[in-house]
Short mmCIF file of C-alpha atoms in Angstrom, two decimals:
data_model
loop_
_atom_site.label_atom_id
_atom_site.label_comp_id
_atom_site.label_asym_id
_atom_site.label_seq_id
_atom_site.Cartn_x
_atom_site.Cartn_y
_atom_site.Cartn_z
CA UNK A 1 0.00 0.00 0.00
CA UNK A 2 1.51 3.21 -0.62
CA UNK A 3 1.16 5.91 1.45
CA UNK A 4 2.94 9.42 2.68
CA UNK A 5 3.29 10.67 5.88
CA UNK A 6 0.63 12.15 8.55
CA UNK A 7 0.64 15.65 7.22
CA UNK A 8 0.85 15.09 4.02
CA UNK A 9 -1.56 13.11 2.25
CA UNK A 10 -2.60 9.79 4.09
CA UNK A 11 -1.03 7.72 6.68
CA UNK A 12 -1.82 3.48 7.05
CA UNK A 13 -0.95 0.56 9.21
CA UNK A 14 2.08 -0.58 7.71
CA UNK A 15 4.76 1.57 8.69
CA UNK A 16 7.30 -0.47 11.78
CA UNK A 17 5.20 -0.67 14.77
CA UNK A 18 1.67 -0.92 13.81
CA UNK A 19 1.37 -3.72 12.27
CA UNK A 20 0.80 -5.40 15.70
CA UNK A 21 -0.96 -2.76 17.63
CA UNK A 22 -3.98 -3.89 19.36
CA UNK A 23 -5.60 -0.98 18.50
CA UNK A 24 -5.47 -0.47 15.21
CA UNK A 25 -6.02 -4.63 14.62
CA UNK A 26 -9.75 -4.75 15.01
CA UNK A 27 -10.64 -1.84 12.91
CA UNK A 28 -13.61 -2.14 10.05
CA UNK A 29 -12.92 0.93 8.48
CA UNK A 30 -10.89 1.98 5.76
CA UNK A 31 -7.14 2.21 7.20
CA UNK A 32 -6.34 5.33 5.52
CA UNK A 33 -7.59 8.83 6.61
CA UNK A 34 -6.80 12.25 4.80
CA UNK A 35 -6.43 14.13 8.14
CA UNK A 36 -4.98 16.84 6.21
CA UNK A 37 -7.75 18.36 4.37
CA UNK A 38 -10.70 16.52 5.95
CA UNK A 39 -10.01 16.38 9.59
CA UNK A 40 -13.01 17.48 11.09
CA UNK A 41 -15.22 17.10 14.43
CA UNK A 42 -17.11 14.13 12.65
CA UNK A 43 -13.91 12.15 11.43
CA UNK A 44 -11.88 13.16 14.50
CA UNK A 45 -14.84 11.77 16.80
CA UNK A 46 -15.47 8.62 15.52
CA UNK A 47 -11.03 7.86 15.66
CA UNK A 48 -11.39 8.79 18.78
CA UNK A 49 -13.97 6.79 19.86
CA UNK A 50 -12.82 3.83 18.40
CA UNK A 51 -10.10 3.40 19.72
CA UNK A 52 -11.22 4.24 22.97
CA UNK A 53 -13.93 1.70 22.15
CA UNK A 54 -11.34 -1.06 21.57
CA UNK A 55 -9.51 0.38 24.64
CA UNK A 56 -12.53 -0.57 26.90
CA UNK A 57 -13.43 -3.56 25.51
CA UNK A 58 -9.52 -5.13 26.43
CA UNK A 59 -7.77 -4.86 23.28
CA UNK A 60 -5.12 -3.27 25.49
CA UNK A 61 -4.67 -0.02 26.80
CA UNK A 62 -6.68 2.02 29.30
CA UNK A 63 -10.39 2.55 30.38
CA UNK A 64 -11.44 6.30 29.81
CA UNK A 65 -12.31 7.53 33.41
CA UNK A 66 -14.98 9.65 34.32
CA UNK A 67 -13.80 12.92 35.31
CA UNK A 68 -16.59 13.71 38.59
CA UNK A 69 -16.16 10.52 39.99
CA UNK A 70 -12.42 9.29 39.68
CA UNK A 71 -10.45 12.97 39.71
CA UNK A 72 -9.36 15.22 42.49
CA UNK A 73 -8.61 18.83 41.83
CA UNK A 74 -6.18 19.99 39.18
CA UNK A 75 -3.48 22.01 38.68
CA UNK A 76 -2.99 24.17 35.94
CA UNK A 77 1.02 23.06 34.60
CA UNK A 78 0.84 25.08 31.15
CA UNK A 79 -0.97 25.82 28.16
CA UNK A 80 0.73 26.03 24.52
CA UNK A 81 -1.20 27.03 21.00
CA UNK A 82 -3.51 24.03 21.11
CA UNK A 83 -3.50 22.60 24.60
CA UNK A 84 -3.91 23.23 28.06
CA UNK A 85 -1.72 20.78 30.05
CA UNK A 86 -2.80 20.23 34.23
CA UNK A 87 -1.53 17.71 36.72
CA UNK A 88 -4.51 15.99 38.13
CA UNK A 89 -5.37 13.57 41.01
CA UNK A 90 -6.62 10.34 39.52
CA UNK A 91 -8.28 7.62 41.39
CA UNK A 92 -7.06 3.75 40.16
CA UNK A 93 -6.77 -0.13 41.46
CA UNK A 94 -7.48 1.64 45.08
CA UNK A 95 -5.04 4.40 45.01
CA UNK A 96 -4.15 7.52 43.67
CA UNK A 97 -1.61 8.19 41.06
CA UNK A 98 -0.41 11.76 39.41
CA UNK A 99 -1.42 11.89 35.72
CA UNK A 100 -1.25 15.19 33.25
CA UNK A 101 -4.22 16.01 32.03
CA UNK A 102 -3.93 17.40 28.37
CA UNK A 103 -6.98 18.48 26.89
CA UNK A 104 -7.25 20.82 23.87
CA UNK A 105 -8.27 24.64 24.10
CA UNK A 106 -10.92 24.20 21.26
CA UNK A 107 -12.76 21.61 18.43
CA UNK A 108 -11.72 22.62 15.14
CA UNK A 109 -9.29 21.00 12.61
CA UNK A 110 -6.30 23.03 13.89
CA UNK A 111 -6.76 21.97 17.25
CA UNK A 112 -7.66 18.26 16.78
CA UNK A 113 -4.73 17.26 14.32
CA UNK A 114 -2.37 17.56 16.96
CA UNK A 115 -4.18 15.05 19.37
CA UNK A 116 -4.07 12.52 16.54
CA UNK A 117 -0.50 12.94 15.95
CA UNK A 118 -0.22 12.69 19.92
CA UNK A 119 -2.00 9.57 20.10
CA UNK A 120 -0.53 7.75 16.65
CA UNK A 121 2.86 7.86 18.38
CA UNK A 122 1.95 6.75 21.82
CA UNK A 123 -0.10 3.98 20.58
CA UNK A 124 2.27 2.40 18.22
CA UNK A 125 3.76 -0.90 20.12
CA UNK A 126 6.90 -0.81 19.63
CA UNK A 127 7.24 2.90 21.92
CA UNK A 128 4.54 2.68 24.16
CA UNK A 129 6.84 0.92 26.98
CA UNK A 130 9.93 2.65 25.49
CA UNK A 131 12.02 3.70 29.16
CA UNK A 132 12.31 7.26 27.51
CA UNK A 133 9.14 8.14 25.75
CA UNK A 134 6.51 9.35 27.73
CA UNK A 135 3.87 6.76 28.75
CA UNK A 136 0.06 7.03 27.73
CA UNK A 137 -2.32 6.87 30.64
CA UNK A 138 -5.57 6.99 29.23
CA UNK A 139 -7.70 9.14 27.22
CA UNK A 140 -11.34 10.45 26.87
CA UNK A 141 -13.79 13.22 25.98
CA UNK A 142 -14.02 16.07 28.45
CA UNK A 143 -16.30 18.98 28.29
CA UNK A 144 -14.30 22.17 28.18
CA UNK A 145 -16.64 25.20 29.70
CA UNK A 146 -17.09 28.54 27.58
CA UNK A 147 -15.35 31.18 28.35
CA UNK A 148 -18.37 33.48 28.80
CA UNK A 149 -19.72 30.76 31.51
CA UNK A 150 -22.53 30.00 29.27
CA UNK A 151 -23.64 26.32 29.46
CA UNK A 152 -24.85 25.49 26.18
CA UNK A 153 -21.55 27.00 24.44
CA UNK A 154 -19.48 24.34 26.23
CA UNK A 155 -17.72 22.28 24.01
CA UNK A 156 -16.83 18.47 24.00
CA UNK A 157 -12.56 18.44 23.97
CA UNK A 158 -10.24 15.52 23.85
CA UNK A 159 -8.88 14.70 26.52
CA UNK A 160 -5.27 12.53 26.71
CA UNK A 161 -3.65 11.50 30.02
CA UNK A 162 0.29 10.90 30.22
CA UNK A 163 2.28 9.85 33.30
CA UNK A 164 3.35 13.28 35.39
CA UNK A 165 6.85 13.94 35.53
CA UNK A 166 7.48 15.34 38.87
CA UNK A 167 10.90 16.63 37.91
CA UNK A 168 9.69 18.90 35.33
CA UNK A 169 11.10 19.63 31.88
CA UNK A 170 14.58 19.13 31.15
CA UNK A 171 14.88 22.91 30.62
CA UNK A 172 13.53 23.50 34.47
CA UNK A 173 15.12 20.17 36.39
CA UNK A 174 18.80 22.33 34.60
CA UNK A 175 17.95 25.32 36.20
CA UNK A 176 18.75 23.19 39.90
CA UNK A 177 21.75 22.01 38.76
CA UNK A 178 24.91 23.48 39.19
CA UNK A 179 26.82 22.45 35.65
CA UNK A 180 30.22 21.54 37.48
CA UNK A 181 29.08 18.79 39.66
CA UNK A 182 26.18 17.85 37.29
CA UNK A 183 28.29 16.47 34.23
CA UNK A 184 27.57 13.02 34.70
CA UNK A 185 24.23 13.52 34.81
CA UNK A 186 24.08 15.66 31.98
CA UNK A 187 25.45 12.99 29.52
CA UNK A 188 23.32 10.40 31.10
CA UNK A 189 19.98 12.90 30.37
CA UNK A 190 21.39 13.59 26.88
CA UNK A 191 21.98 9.95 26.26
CA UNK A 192 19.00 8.83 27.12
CA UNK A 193 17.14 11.38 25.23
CA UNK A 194 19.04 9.57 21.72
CA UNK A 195 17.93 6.47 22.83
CA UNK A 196 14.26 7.35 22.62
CA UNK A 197 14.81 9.61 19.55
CA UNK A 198 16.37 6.45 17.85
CA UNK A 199 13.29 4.51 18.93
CA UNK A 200 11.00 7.07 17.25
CA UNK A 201 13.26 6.87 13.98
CA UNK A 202 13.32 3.10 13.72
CA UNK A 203 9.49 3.91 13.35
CA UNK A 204 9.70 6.38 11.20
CA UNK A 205 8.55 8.85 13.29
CA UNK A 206 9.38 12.28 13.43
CA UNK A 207 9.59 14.30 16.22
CA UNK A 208 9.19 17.72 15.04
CA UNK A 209 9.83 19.87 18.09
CA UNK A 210 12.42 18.46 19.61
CA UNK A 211 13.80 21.11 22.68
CA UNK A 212 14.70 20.94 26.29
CA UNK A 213 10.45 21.85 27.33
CA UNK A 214 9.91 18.81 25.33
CA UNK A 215 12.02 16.46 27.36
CA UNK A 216 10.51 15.06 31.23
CA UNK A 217 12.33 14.55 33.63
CA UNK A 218 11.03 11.76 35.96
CA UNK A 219 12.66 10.42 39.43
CA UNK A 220 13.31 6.83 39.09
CA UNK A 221 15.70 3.91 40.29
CA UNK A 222 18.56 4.32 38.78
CA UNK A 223 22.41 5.23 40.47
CA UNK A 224 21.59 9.26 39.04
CA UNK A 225 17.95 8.89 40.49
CA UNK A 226 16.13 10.53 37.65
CA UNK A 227 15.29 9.79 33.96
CA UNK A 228 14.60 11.78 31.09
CA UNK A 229 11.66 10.84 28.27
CA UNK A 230 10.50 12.17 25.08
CA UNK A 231 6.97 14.23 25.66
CA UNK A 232 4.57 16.10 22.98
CA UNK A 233 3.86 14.72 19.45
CA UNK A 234 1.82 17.21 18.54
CA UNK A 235 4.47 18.02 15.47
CA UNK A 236 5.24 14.41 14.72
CA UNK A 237 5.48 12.77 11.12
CA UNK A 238 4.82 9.40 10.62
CA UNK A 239 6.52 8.11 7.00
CA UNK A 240 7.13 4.37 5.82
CA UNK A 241 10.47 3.10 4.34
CA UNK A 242 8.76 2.76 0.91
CA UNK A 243 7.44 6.44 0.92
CA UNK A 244 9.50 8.62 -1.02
CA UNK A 245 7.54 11.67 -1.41
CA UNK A 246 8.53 15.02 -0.26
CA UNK A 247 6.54 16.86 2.71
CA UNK A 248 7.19 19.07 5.53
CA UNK A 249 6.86 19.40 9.27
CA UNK A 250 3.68 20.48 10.14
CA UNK A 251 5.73 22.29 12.62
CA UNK A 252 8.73 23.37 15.09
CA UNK A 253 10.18 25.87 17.22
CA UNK A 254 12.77 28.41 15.91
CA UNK A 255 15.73 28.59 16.41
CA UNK A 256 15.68 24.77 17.96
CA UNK A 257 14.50 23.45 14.52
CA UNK A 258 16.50 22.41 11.81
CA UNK A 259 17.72 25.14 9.19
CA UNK A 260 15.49 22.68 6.46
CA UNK A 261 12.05 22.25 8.32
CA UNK A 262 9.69 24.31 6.31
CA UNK A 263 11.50 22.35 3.02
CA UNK A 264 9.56 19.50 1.46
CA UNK A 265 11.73 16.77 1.41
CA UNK A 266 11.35 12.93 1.57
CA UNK A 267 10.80 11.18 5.45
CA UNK A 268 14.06 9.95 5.00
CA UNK A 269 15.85 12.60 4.91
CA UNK A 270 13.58 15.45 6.87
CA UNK A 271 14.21 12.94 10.01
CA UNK A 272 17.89 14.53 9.87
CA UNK A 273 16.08 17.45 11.48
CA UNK A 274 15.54 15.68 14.45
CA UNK A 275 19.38 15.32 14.61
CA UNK A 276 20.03 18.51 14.24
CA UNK A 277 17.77 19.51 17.51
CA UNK A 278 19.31 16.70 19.38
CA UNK A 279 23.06 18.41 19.20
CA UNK A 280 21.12 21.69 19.86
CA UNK A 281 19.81 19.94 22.54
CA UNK A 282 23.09 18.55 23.60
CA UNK A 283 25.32 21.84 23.66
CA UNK A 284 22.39 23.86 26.04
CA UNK A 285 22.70 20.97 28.54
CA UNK A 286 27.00 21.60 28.64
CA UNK A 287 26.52 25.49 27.69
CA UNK A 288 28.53 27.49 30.32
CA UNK A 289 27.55 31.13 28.70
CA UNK A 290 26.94 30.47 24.96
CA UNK A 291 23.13 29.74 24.53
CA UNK A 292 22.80 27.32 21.62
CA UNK A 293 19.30 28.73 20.25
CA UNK A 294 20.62 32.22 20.22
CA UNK A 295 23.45 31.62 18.77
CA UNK A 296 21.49 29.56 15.64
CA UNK A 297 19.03 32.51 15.77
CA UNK A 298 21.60 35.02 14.60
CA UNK A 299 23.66 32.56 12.77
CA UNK A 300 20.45 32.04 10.67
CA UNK A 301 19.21 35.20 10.69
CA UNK A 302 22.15 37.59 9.57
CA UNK A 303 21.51 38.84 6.54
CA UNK A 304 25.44 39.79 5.93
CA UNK A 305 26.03 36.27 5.99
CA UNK A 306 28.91 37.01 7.70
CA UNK A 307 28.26 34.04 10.13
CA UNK A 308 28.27 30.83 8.13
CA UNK A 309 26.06 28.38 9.13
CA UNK A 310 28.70 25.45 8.83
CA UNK A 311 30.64 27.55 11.65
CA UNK A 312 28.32 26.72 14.27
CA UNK A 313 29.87 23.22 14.85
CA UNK A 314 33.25 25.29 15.19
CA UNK A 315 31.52 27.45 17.42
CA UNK A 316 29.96 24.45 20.08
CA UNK A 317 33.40 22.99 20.19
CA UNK A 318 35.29 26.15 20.97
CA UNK A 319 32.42 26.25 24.14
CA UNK A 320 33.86 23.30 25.58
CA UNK A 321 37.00 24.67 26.43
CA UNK A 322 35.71 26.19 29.26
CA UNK A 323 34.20 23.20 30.47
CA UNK A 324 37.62 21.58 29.87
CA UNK A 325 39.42 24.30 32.21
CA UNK A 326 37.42 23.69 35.03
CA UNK A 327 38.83 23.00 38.73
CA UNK A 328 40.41 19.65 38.83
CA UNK A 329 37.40 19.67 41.95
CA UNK A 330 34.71 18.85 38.86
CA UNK A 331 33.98 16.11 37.81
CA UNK A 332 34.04 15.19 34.54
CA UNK A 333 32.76 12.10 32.71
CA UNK A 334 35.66 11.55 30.79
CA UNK A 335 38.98 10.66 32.69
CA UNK A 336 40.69 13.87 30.44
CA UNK A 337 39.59 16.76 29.49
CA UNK A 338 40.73 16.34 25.86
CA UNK A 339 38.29 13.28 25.48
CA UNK A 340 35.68 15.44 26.85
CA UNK A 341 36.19 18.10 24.24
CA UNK A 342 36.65 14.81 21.44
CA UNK A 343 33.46 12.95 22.30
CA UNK A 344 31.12 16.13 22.36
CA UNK A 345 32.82 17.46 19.66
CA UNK A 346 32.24 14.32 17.82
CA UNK A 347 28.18 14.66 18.74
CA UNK A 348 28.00 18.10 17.46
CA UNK A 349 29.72 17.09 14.31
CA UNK A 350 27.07 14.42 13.73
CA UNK A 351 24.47 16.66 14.63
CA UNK A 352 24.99 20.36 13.39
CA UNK A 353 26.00 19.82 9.96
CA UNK A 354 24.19 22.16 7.34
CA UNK A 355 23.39 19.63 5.29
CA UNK A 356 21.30 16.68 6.43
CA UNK A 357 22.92 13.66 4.55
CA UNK A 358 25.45 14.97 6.98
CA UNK A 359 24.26 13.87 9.93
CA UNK A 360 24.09 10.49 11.59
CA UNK A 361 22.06 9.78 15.29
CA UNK A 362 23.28 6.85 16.17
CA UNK A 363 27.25 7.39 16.10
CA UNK A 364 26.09 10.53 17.77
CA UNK A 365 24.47 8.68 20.33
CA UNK A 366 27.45 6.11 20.61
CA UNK A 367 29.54 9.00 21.42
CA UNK A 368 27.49 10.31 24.76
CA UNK A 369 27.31 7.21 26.10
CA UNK A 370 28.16 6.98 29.75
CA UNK A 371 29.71 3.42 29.05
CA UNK A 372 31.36 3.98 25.80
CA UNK A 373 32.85 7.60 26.17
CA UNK A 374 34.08 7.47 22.57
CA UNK A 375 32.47 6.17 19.26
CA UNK A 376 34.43 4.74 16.54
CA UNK A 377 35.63 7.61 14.15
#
């Protein structure tokens, strides 16, 4: 079957990972859905209730709750263009657990594609126990009062649950950490972050808006006590390996996205852009003054052109050397400073390259591992 990716024409079943999701198994309807020109309440209601259909009848997943009787009071965490996120009380197996509560703002096409790019990714079986993507709780239907308090303008709003991160974002849980006694931890975060950006690839997912507000930061078992995972698919792209026709991100966040994400090119190669967010990604989280997304914005922005784009990998590896020349107190993750500046300058090098054929993930994943401190040149 051929098909493109979410945004751009049609997606289907056959791309890695859906093949054998419960959810999408049982389904009597047609398995491909313009959802770029005819998204609407009507086609967006009856996905949504199907799957939540096949959710409650135990083809995996969970039951949609009912808001009165199962949820304590919320907290308002954020709200972005489409959503409004809150971390809510929810009542379960005889206890209470800490969800977020996203539910969209309103019910029109622009609002609803999001939630079915959100809920493509978390459903797919192959991520939805992934250590470092976010975990799907539930989802439902919520009624979303009018602004003018009037009761018959209310409107019916999707509603999807995720696991609450009590750490934050990754841009926050930073703030609390001094950099020189935090470099361990740092690589650990940004390695783990790879690991469930390579997930999403091997499924031909993009990400789309890939930045330190879209990373959580979760406390968990492990010797560093915390864990990072990928959050908000609102941007995502799913493609296939046979689908070679060109489209664009639906959308991103300046200057963290790739120089090439409003360009229509195939899935194969726009998932470079990811790459090019992750070594963004990577540099804020060693940055001692230099801010990463600044620096991009004028790089990118300077009409003069005297600032090259290609000398922005010279410019993340000349910000190590500070690192480098801290007190012999720090403590670095590499036993000498000069593999330090090797291994991250090897990530950025995979990462920030102009030109996406450029870039490779996985050696630059390889290369922040905790246990291998170098990757193969």
């Amino acid at each position: 079957m051929n098909s493109t990716s979410l945004y751009g024409t049609s997606w289907n079943v056959l791309a890695p990972g859906w093949t054998e999701s419960p959810f999408l198994r049982p389904w009597k309807v047609p398995h491909r859905y313009d959802v770029c020109s005819d998204m609407d309440l009507i086609t967006f209601h009856a996905f949504f209730n199907l799957i939540t259909t096949n959710a409650n009848n135990g083809n995996g997943g969970n039951r949609s709750f009912s808001k009165t009787k199962q949820y304590g009071p919320s907290l308002n965490l954020g709200s972005g263009i489409v959503s409004q996120v809150d971390r809510i009380s929810r009542k379960a197996a005889r206890k209470r657990t800490e969800v977020a509560f996203c539910g969209a703002l309103k019910v029109s096409r622009d609002y609803l594609r999001p939630f079915v790019s959100e809920l493509l990714v978390l459903l797919n079986s192959s991520l939805r126990e992934h250590p470092h993507i976010v975990h799907l709780v539930g989802f439902e239907w919520d009624v979303q009062p009018s602004l003018g308090g009037v009761a018959h303008m209310a409107q019916i709003v999707p509603v999807i649950e995720v696991e609450y991160a009590d750490q934050g974002t990754l841009a926050h849980f930073l703030k609390s950490q001094p950099l020189k006694k935090t470099l361990k931890l740092r690589q650990t975060l940004c390695h783990q972050v790879g690991l469930g950006l390579l997930a999403l690839h091997e499924c031909w997912t993009i990400h789309g808006d890939l930045k330190p507000d879209n990373i959580l930061v979760f406390t968990a078992d492990t010797p560093l006590g915390v864990t990072a995972k990928i959050c908000d698919f609102s941007h995502s792209l799913i493609g296939s390996p046979e689908d070679q026709t060109p489209v664009a991100l639906p959308g991103g966040t300046p200057p963290w996205a790739a120089p090439e994400w409003k360009t229509h090119l195939p899935v194969s190669e726009l998932m470079t852009s990811d790459t090019f967010s992750f070594g963004l990604l990577v540099w804020s989280c060693f940055s001692l003054e230099n801010n990463p997304a600044r620096l991009l914005a004028r790089c990118m922005n300077n009409v003069t052109s005297e600032f090259k784009p290609e000398r922005l990998i010279d410019e993340a590896c000349l910000s190590l050397r500070s690192i480098s020349a801290l007190p012999k107190t720090s403590k670095l993750p590499w036993k000498q400073p000069s593999a330090f500046e090797d291994s991250l300058g090897f990530v950025f090098r995979c990462t920030l390259a102009h030109t996406p054929k450029s870039r490779n993930l996985r050696n630059a994943v390889a290369a922040i591992d905790p246990d291998h401190l170098t990757a193969e040149r």
